Coordinates of N, CA and C in Angstrom, one line a residue:
X68 N 8.2 -92.8 -24.3 CA 7.4 -91.6 -24.3 C 7.5 -90.9 -25.6
X69 N 6.6 -90.0 -25.9 CA 6.5 -89.3 -27.1 C 6.4 -87.8 -26.8
X70 N 7.1 -87.0 -27.6 CA 7.0 -85.5 -27.4 C 7.0 -84.9 -28.8
X71 N 6.1 -83.8 -28.9 CA 6.1 -83.0 -30.1 C 6.2 -81.6 -29.7
X72 N 7.0 -80.9 -30.4 CA 7.2 -79.4 -30.2 C 7.0 -78.7 -31.6
X73 N 6.1 -77.7 -31.6 CA 5.9 -76.9 -32.8 C 6.2 -75.5 -32.4
X74 N 6.9 -74.8 -33.3 CA 7.3 -73.4 -33.0 C 7.1 -72.6 -34.2
X75 N 6.6 -71.4 -34.0 CA 6.4 -70.4 -35.1 C 7.0 -69.1 -34.5
X76 N 7.9 -68.4 -35.2 CA 8.5 -67.2 -34.7 C 8.6 -66.2 -35.8
X77 N 8.1 -65.0 -35.5 CA 8.1 -63.9 -36.4 C 8.9 -62.7 -35.8
X78 N 9.8 -62.1 -36.5 CA 10.6 -60.9 -36.0 C 10.8 -59.9 -37.0
X79 N 10.9 -58.7 -36.6 CA 11.3 -57.6 -37.5 C 12.3 -56.7 -36.7
X80 N 13.5 -56.5 -37.3 CA 14.5 -55.8 -36.5 C 15.4 -55.0 -37.5
X81 N 16.3 -54.2 -36.9 CA 17.3 -53.5 -37.6 C 18.6 -54.1 -37.3
X82 N 19.3 -54.6 -38.4 CA 20.6 -55.2 -38.3 C 21.7 -54.1 -38.4
X83 N 22.5 -53.9 -37.4 CA 23.5 -52.9 -37.4 C 24.9 -53.4 -37.8
X84 N 24.9 -54.6 -38.3 CA 26.2 -55.2 -38.7 C 26.7 -54.4 -40.0
X85 N 28.0 -54.0 -39.9 CA 28.5 -53.2 -41.0 C 28.6 -54.0 -42.3
X86 N 28.5 -55.4 -42.3 CA 28.5 -56.2 -43.5 C 27.3 -55.9 -44.3
X87 N 26.2 -55.5 -43.7 CA 25.0 -55.2 -44.4 C 25.2 -54.0 -45.3
X88 N 26.0 -53.0 -44.8 CA 26.3 -51.8 -45.6 C 27.2 -52.2 -46.8
X89 N 28.2 -53.0 -46.5 CA 29.1 -53.5 -47.6 C 28.4 -54.3 -48.7
X90 N 27.5 -55.1 -48.3 CA 26.7 -55.9 -49.2 C 25.6 -55.1 -49.9
X91 N 25.3 -53.9 -49.3 CA 24.2 -53.1 -49.8 C 22.9 -53.9 -49.8
X92 N 22.7 -54.6 -48.6 CA 21.5 -55.5 -48.5 C 20.4 -54.9 -47.6
X93 N 20.6 -53.7 -47.1 CA 19.6 -53.0 -46.2 C 19.7 -53.6 -44.8
X94 N 19.2 -52.8 -43.8 CA 19.3 -53.2 -42.4 C 18.0 -53.6 -41.8
X95 N 16.8 -53.2 -42.4 CA 15.5 -53.7 -41.9 C 15.3 -55.1 -42.3
X96 N 15.2 -56.0 -41.4 CA 15.1 -57.4 -41.6 C 13.9 -58.0 -41.0
X97 N 13.2 -58.8 -41.8 CA 12.0 -59.6 -41.2 C 12.3 -61.0 -41.3
X98 N 12.1 -61.8 -40.2 CA 12.3 -63.2 -40.2 C 11.0 -64.0 -39.9
X99 N 10.9 -65.1 -40.4 CA 9.9 -66.1 -40.1 C 10.5 -67.4 -40.0
X100 N 10.3 -68.1 -38.8 CA 10.9 -69.4 -38.6 C 9.8 -70.4 -38.1
X101 N 9.8 -71.5 -38.7 CA 8.9 -72.6 -38.3 C 9.7 -73.9 -38.1
X102 N 9.4 -74.6 -37.0 CA 10.0 -75.9 -36.9 C 9.0 -76.9 -36.1
X103 N 9.2 -78.1 -36.4 CA 8.5 -79.2 -35.7 C 9.5 -80.3 -35.3
X104 N 9.4 -80.6 -34.0 CA 10.3 -81.7 -33.5 C 9.5 -82.8 -32.9
X105 N 9.9 -84.0 -33.2 CA 9.3 -85.2 -32.6 C 10.4 -85.9 -31.9
X106 N 10.2 -86.3 -30.6 CA 11.1 -87.0 -29.8 C 10.5 -88.3 -29.3
X107 N 11.2 -89.4 -29.4 CA 10.8 -90.7 -28.9 C 11.8 -91.1 -27.8
X108 N 11.2 -91.2 -26.6 CA 12.1 -91.6 -25.5 C 11.9 -93.0 -25.1
X109 N 13.0 -93.6 -24.8 CA 13.1 -95.0 -24.3 C 13.4 -95.0 -22.9
X110 N 12.4 -95.1 -22.0 CA 12.6 -94.9 -20.6 C 13.5 -95.9 -20.0
X111 N 13.4 -97.2 -20.4 CA 14.2 -98.3 -19.8 C 15.6 -98.1 -20.1
X112 N 16.0 -97.7 -21.3 CA 17.4 -97.5 -21.6 C 17.9 -96.1 -21.4
X113 N 17.1 -95.2 -20.9 CA 17.4 -93.8 -20.7 C 18.1 -93.2 -21.9
X114 N 17.4 -93.3 -23.0 CA 17.8 -92.8 -24.3 C 16.7 -92.2 -25.1
X115 N 17.0 -91.4 -26.1 CA 15.9 -90.9 -26.9 C 16.5 -90.6 -28.3
X116 N 15.6 -90.5 -29.3 CA 15.9 -90.1 -30.6 C 14.9 -89.0 -31.0
X117 N 15.5 -88.1 -31.8 CA 14.6 -86.9 -32.2 C 14.9 -86.6 -33.7
X118 N 13.9 -85.9 -34.3 CA 13.9 -85.4 -35.6 C 13.2 -84.1 -35.7
X119 N 13.9 -83.1 -36.3 CA 13.3 -81.8 -36.5 C 13.3 -81.4 -37.9
X120 N 12.2 -80.9 -38.4 CA 12.1 -80.3 -39.7 C 12.0 -78.8 -39.5
X121 N 12.6 -78.0 -40.4 CA 12.5 -76.6 -40.2 C 12.5 -75.8 -41.5
X122 N 11.9 -74.6 -41.4 CA 11.9 -73.7 -42.5 C 12.1 -72.3 -41.9
X123 N 12.9 -71.5 -42.6 CA 13.2 -70.1 -42.2 C 13.3 -69.2 -43.4
X124 N 12.7 -68.0 -43.2 CA 12.8 -67.0 -44.3 C 13.2 -65.7 -43.6
X125 N 14.2 -65.1 -44.3 CA 14.8 -63.9 -43.7 C 14.9 -62.9 -44.9
X126 N 14.6 -61.6 -44.7 CA 14.9 -60.7 -45.8 C 14.3 -59.4 -45.7
X127 N 14.4 -58.7 -46.8 CA 13.8 -57.4 -47.0 C 13.6 -57.2 -48.5
X128 N 13.5 -55.9 -48.9 CA 13.3 -55.7 -50.4 C 14.5 -55.9 -51.2
X129 N 15.7 -56.1 -50.6 CA 17.0 -56.4 -51.3 C 17.5 -57.8 -51.2
X130 N 17.1 -58.5 -50.2 CA 17.7 -59.8 -50.0 C 16.6 -60.8 -49.5
X131 N 16.7 -62.0 -50.0 CA 15.7 -63.0 -49.7 C 16.5 -64.3 -49.3
X132 N 16.5 -64.7 -48.1 CA 17.1 -66.0 -47.7 C 16.0 -67.0 -47.3
X133 N 16.1 -68.2 -47.8 CA 15.2 -69.3 -47.4 C 16.0 -70.5 -47.1
X134 N 15.7 -71.1 -46.0 CA 16.4 -72.3 -45.5 C 15.4 -73.3 -45.1
X135 N 15.5 -74.6 -45.5 CA 14.7 -75.6 -45.0 C 15.5 -76.9 -44.9
X136 N 15.2 -77.7 -43.8 CA 16.0 -78.9 -43.7 C 15.5 -79.8 -42.6
X137 N 16.4 -80.7 -42.2 CA 16.1 -81.8 -41.3 C 17.3 -82.0 -40.4
X138 N 17.0 -82.2 -39.1 CA 18.1 -82.5 -38.1 C 17.6 -83.8 -37.4
X139 N 18.5 -84.8 -37.3 CA 18.2 -86.0 -36.5 C 19.3 -86.1 -35.5
X140 N 18.9 -86.8 -34.4 CA 19.9 -87.0 -33.3 C 19.4 -87.9 -32.2
X141 N 20.2 -88.0 -31.2 CA 19.8 -88.8 -30.1 C 20.6 -88.5 -28.8
X142 N 20.1 -89.0 -27.7 CA 20.6 -88.7 -26.4 C 20.7 -90.0 -25.6
X143 N 21.8 -90.2 -24.9 CA 21.9 -91.5 -24.1 C 22.5 -91.1 -22.8
X144 N 21.9 -91.6 -21.7 CA 22.5 -91.5 -20.3 C 23.3 -92.7 -20.0
X145 N 24.4 -92.5 -19.4 CA 25.4 -93.6 -19.1 C 25.8 -93.4 -17.6
X146 N 26.5 -94.4 -17.1 CA 27.1 -94.4 -15.8 C 26.1 -93.9 -14.7
X147 N 25.0 -94.6 -14.6 CA 23.9 -94.3 -13.6 C 23.5 -92.9 -13.8
X148 N 23.3 -92.4 -15.0 CA 22.8 -91.1 -15.3 C 23.8 -89.9 -15.0
X149 N 25.0 -90.3 -14.7 CA 26.0 -89.2 -14.4 C 26.6 -88.6 -15.7
X150 N 26.5 -89.4 -16.8 CA 27.1 -88.9 -18.1 C 25.9 -88.9 -19.1
X151 N 25.7 -87.8 -19.7 CA 24.7 -87.7 -20.8 C 25.4 -87.2 -22.1
X152 N 25.2 -88.0 -23.1 CA 25.8 -87.8 -24.4 C 24.7 -87.5 -25.4
X153 N 24.9 -86.4 -26.2 CA 23.9 -86.1 -27.2 C 24.6 -85.8 -28.5
X154 N 24.1 -86.3 -29.6 CA 24.7 -86.0 -30.9 C 23.6 -85.7 -31.9
X155 N 23.9 -84.8 -32.9 CA 22.9 -84.5 -33.9 C 23.6 -84.2 -35.2
X156 N 22.8 -84.3 -36.3 CA 23.3 -84.1 -37.6 C 22.2 -83.4 -38.4
X157 N 22.5 -82.2 -39.0 CA 21.5 -81.5 -39.7 C 22.0 -81.2 -41.2
X158 N 21.0 -81.2 -42.1 CA 21.2 -80.8 -43.5 C 20.2 -79.8 -43.8
X159 N 20.6 -78.7 -44.3 CA 19.7 -77.6 -44.7 C 19.9 -77.2 -46.1
X160 N 18.8 -77.1 -46.9 CA 18.8 -76.5 -48.2 C 18.8 -75.0 -48.1
X161 N 19.6 -74.3 -48.8 CA 19.6 -72.8 -48.7 C 19.3 -72.2 -50.1
X162 N 18.8 -71.0 -50.0 CA 18.5 -70.2 -51.2 C 18.6 -68.7 -50.8
X163 N 19.6 -68.1 -51.4 CA 19.8 -66.7 -51.1 C 19.7 -65.9 -52.4
X164 N 18.6 -65.2 -52.6 CA 18.4 -64.4 -53.8 C 18.6 -65.3 -55.1
X165 N 18.1 -66.6 -55.0 CA 18.2 -67.5 -56.1 C 19.5 -68.3 -56.2
X166 N 20.5 -68.0 -55.3 CA 21.7 -68.8 -55.3 C 21.5 -69.9 -54.3
X167 N 21.5 -71.1 -54.8 CA 21.2 -72.3 -54.0 C 22.5 -72.9 -53.4
X168 N 22.3 -73.7 -52.3 CA 23.4 -74.4 -51.7 C 22.9 -75.3 -50.6
X169 N 23.8 -75.6 -49.6 CA 23.3 -76.4 -48.5 C 24.3 -76.1 -47.3
X170 N 23.8 -76.4 -46.1 CA 24.5 -76.3 -44.9 C 24.5 -77.6 -44.2
X171 N 25.7 -78.0 -43.6 CA 25.8 -79.1 -42.8 C 26.1 -78.6 -41.3
X172 N 25.4 -79.2 -40.4 CA 25.6 -78.9 -39.0 C 25.7 -80.1 -38.1
X173 N 26.8 -80.4 -37.6 CA 27.0 -81.6 -36.8 C 27.4 -81.2 -35.4
X174 N 26.9 -81.9 -34.4 CA 27.3 -81.6 -33.0 C 27.4 -82.8 -32.1
X175 N 28.2 -82.7 -31.2 CA 28.4 -83.7 -30.1 C 28.6 -83.0 -28.8
X176 N 27.7 -83.4 -27.8 CA 27.8 -82.8 -26.5 C 27.9 -83.9 -25.4
X177 N 28.6 -83.6 -24.4 CA 28.6 -84.5 -23.2 C 28.5 -83.7 -21.9
X178 N 27.8 -84.3 -21.0 CA 27.7 -83.6 -19.7 C 28.0 -84.6 -18.6
X179 N 28.8 -84.2 -17.7 CA 29.2 -85.1 -16.6 C 28.7 -84.5 -15.3
X180 N 27.8 -85.2 -14.6 CA 27.2 -84.7 -13.4 C 28.0 -85.2 -12.2
X181 N 28.8 -84.4 -11.6 CA 29.7 -84.8 -10.5 C 28.9 -84.9 -9.2
X182 N 27.9 -84.0 -9.0 CA 27.1 -83.9 -7.8 C 25.8 -83.2 -8.3
X183 N 24.7 -83.4 -7.6 CA 23.4 -82.8 -8.1 C 23.5 -81.3 -8.3
X184 N 24.5 -80.6 -7.6 CA 24.7 -79.2 -7.8 C 25.8 -78.8 -8.7
X185 N 26.6 -79.8 -9.2 CA 27.8 -79.5 -10.0 C 27.8 -80.4 -11.2
X186 N 28.1 -79.8 -12.4 CA 28.3 -80.6 -13.6 C 29.2 -79.8 -14.5
X187 N 29.8 -80.6 -15.4 CA 30.7 -80.1 -16.4 C 30.2 -80.5 -17.8
X188 N 30.4 -79.7 -18.8 CA 29.9 -80.1 -20.1 C 30.9 -79.7 -21.2
X189 N 30.9 -80.4 -22.3 CA 31.8 -80.2 -23.4 C 30.9 -80.3 -24.7
X190 N 31.2 -79.5 -25.6 CA 30.5 -79.5 -26.9 C 31.4 -79.2 -28.0
X191 N 31.2 -79.9 -29.1 CA 32.0 -79.6 -30.4 C 31.0 -79.5 -31.5
X192 N 31.1 -78.5 -32.3 CA 30.1 -78.3 -33.4 C 30.9 -78.1 -34.7
X193 N 30.5 -78.7 -35.8 CA 31.0 -78.5 -37.1 C 29.9 -77.8 -37.9
X194 N 30.2 -76.7 -38.6 CA 29.3 -76.1 -39.5 C 29.9 -75.8 -40.8
X195 N 29.2 -76.2 -41.9 CA 29.8 -76.0 -43.2 C 28.7 -75.3 -44.1
X196 N 29.0 -74.3 -44.8 CA 28.2 -73.6 -45.8 C 28.7 -73.9 -47.1
X197 N 27.9 -74.5 -48.0 CA 28.4 -74.9 -49.3 C 27.4 -74.4 -50.4
X198 N 27.7 -73.2 -50.9 CA 26.8 -72.6 -52.0 C 27.2 -73.3 -53.3
X199 N 26.2 -73.5 -54.2 CA 26.5 -74.0 -55.6 C 27.5 -73.1 -56.3
X200 N 27.3 -71.8 -56.2 CA 28.2 -70.8 -56.8 C 28.6 -69.8 -55.7
X201 N 29.9 -69.6 -55.5 CA 30.3 -68.6 -54.6 C 30.1 -67.2 -55.1
X202 N 29.8 -66.3 -54.2 CA 29.7 -64.8 -54.6 C 29.9 -64.0 -53.3
X203 N 29.8 -62.7 -53.5 CA 29.9 -61.8 -52.3 C 28.8 -62.2 -51.2
X204 N 27.7 -62.6 -51.7 CA 26.6 -62.9 -50.8 C 26.5 -64.3 -50.4
X205 N 27.2 -65.2 -51.1 CA 27.2 -66.6 -50.8 C 28.6 -67.1 -50.8
X206 N 29.2 -67.2 -49.6 CA 30.5 -67.6 -49.4 C 30.6 -69.1 -48.8
X207 N 31.5 -69.8 -49.4 CA 31.8 -71.2 -48.9 C 32.6 -71.0 -47.6
X208 N 32.3 -71.7 -46.5 CA 33.1 -71.7 -45.3 C 32.8 -72.9 -44.5
X209 N 33.7 -73.3 -43.6 CA 33.5 -74.3 -42.6 C 34.1 -73.7 -41.3
X210 N 33.5 -74.2 -40.2 CA 34.0 -73.8 -38.9 C 33.8 -74.9 -37.9
X211 N 34.7 -75.0 -37.0 CA 34.6 -75.9 -35.9 C 34.7 -75.1 -34.6
X212 N 33.7 -75.3 -33.8 CA 33.6 -74.6 -32.5 C 33.5 -75.6 -31.4
X213 N 34.3 -75.3 -30.3 CA 34.2 -76.2 -29.1 C 33.9 -75.3 -27.9
X214 N 33.3 -75.9 -26.9 CA 32.9 -75.2 -25.7 C 33.1 -76.1 -24.5
X215 N 33.6 -75.6 -23.5 CA 33.7 -76.3 -22.2 C 33.0 -75.4 -21.2
X216 N 32.3 -76.1 -20.2 CA 31.5 -75.3 -19.3 C 31.4 -76.0 -17.9
X217 N 31.0 -75.2 -17.0 CA 30.8 -75.7 -15.6 C 29.4 -75.1 -15.2
X218 N 28.6 -76.0 -14.5 CA 27.3 -75.5 -14.1 C 27.2 -75.8 -12.6
X219 N 26.7 -74.7 -11.9 CA 26.4 -74.8 -10.5 C 24.9 -74.5 -10.3
X220 N 24.2 -75.5 -9.7 CA 22.8 -75.3 -9.4 C 22.6 -75.0 -7.9
X221 N 21.8 -74.0 -7.6 CA 21.5 -73.8 -6.2 C 20.0 -73.4 -6.0

């Protein structure tokens, strides 16, 4: 099976994060986000592959962020559809007020369906921000985040 998803999102908001005051970047923020996802499903093997291209622009009169990139991934059902595993890898080109860099975003998720009403899930995500030149506005960092969950359907 084939699936295509297109999304366009426009926002204007006031960011109350104190970091905006420290950076002197203003709190009125406008965002524009566009992405397109194509998913190819293989019904017989209960698996799928997907690719997403994205573009985002965020800013105001003091700061301009632009990000564009690609994410690829896949999903596979195992053990008579009781275990679902999903993995993805993303690479994003960044530009913040002319300072270029890239972001890596890797994730692995697993869901175990114990009963139609009960399931457990686990997820681990690696995120890395790598500016070409570090500054107050462009900091290099990496983070690893993990999550465990329980779901009850009724």
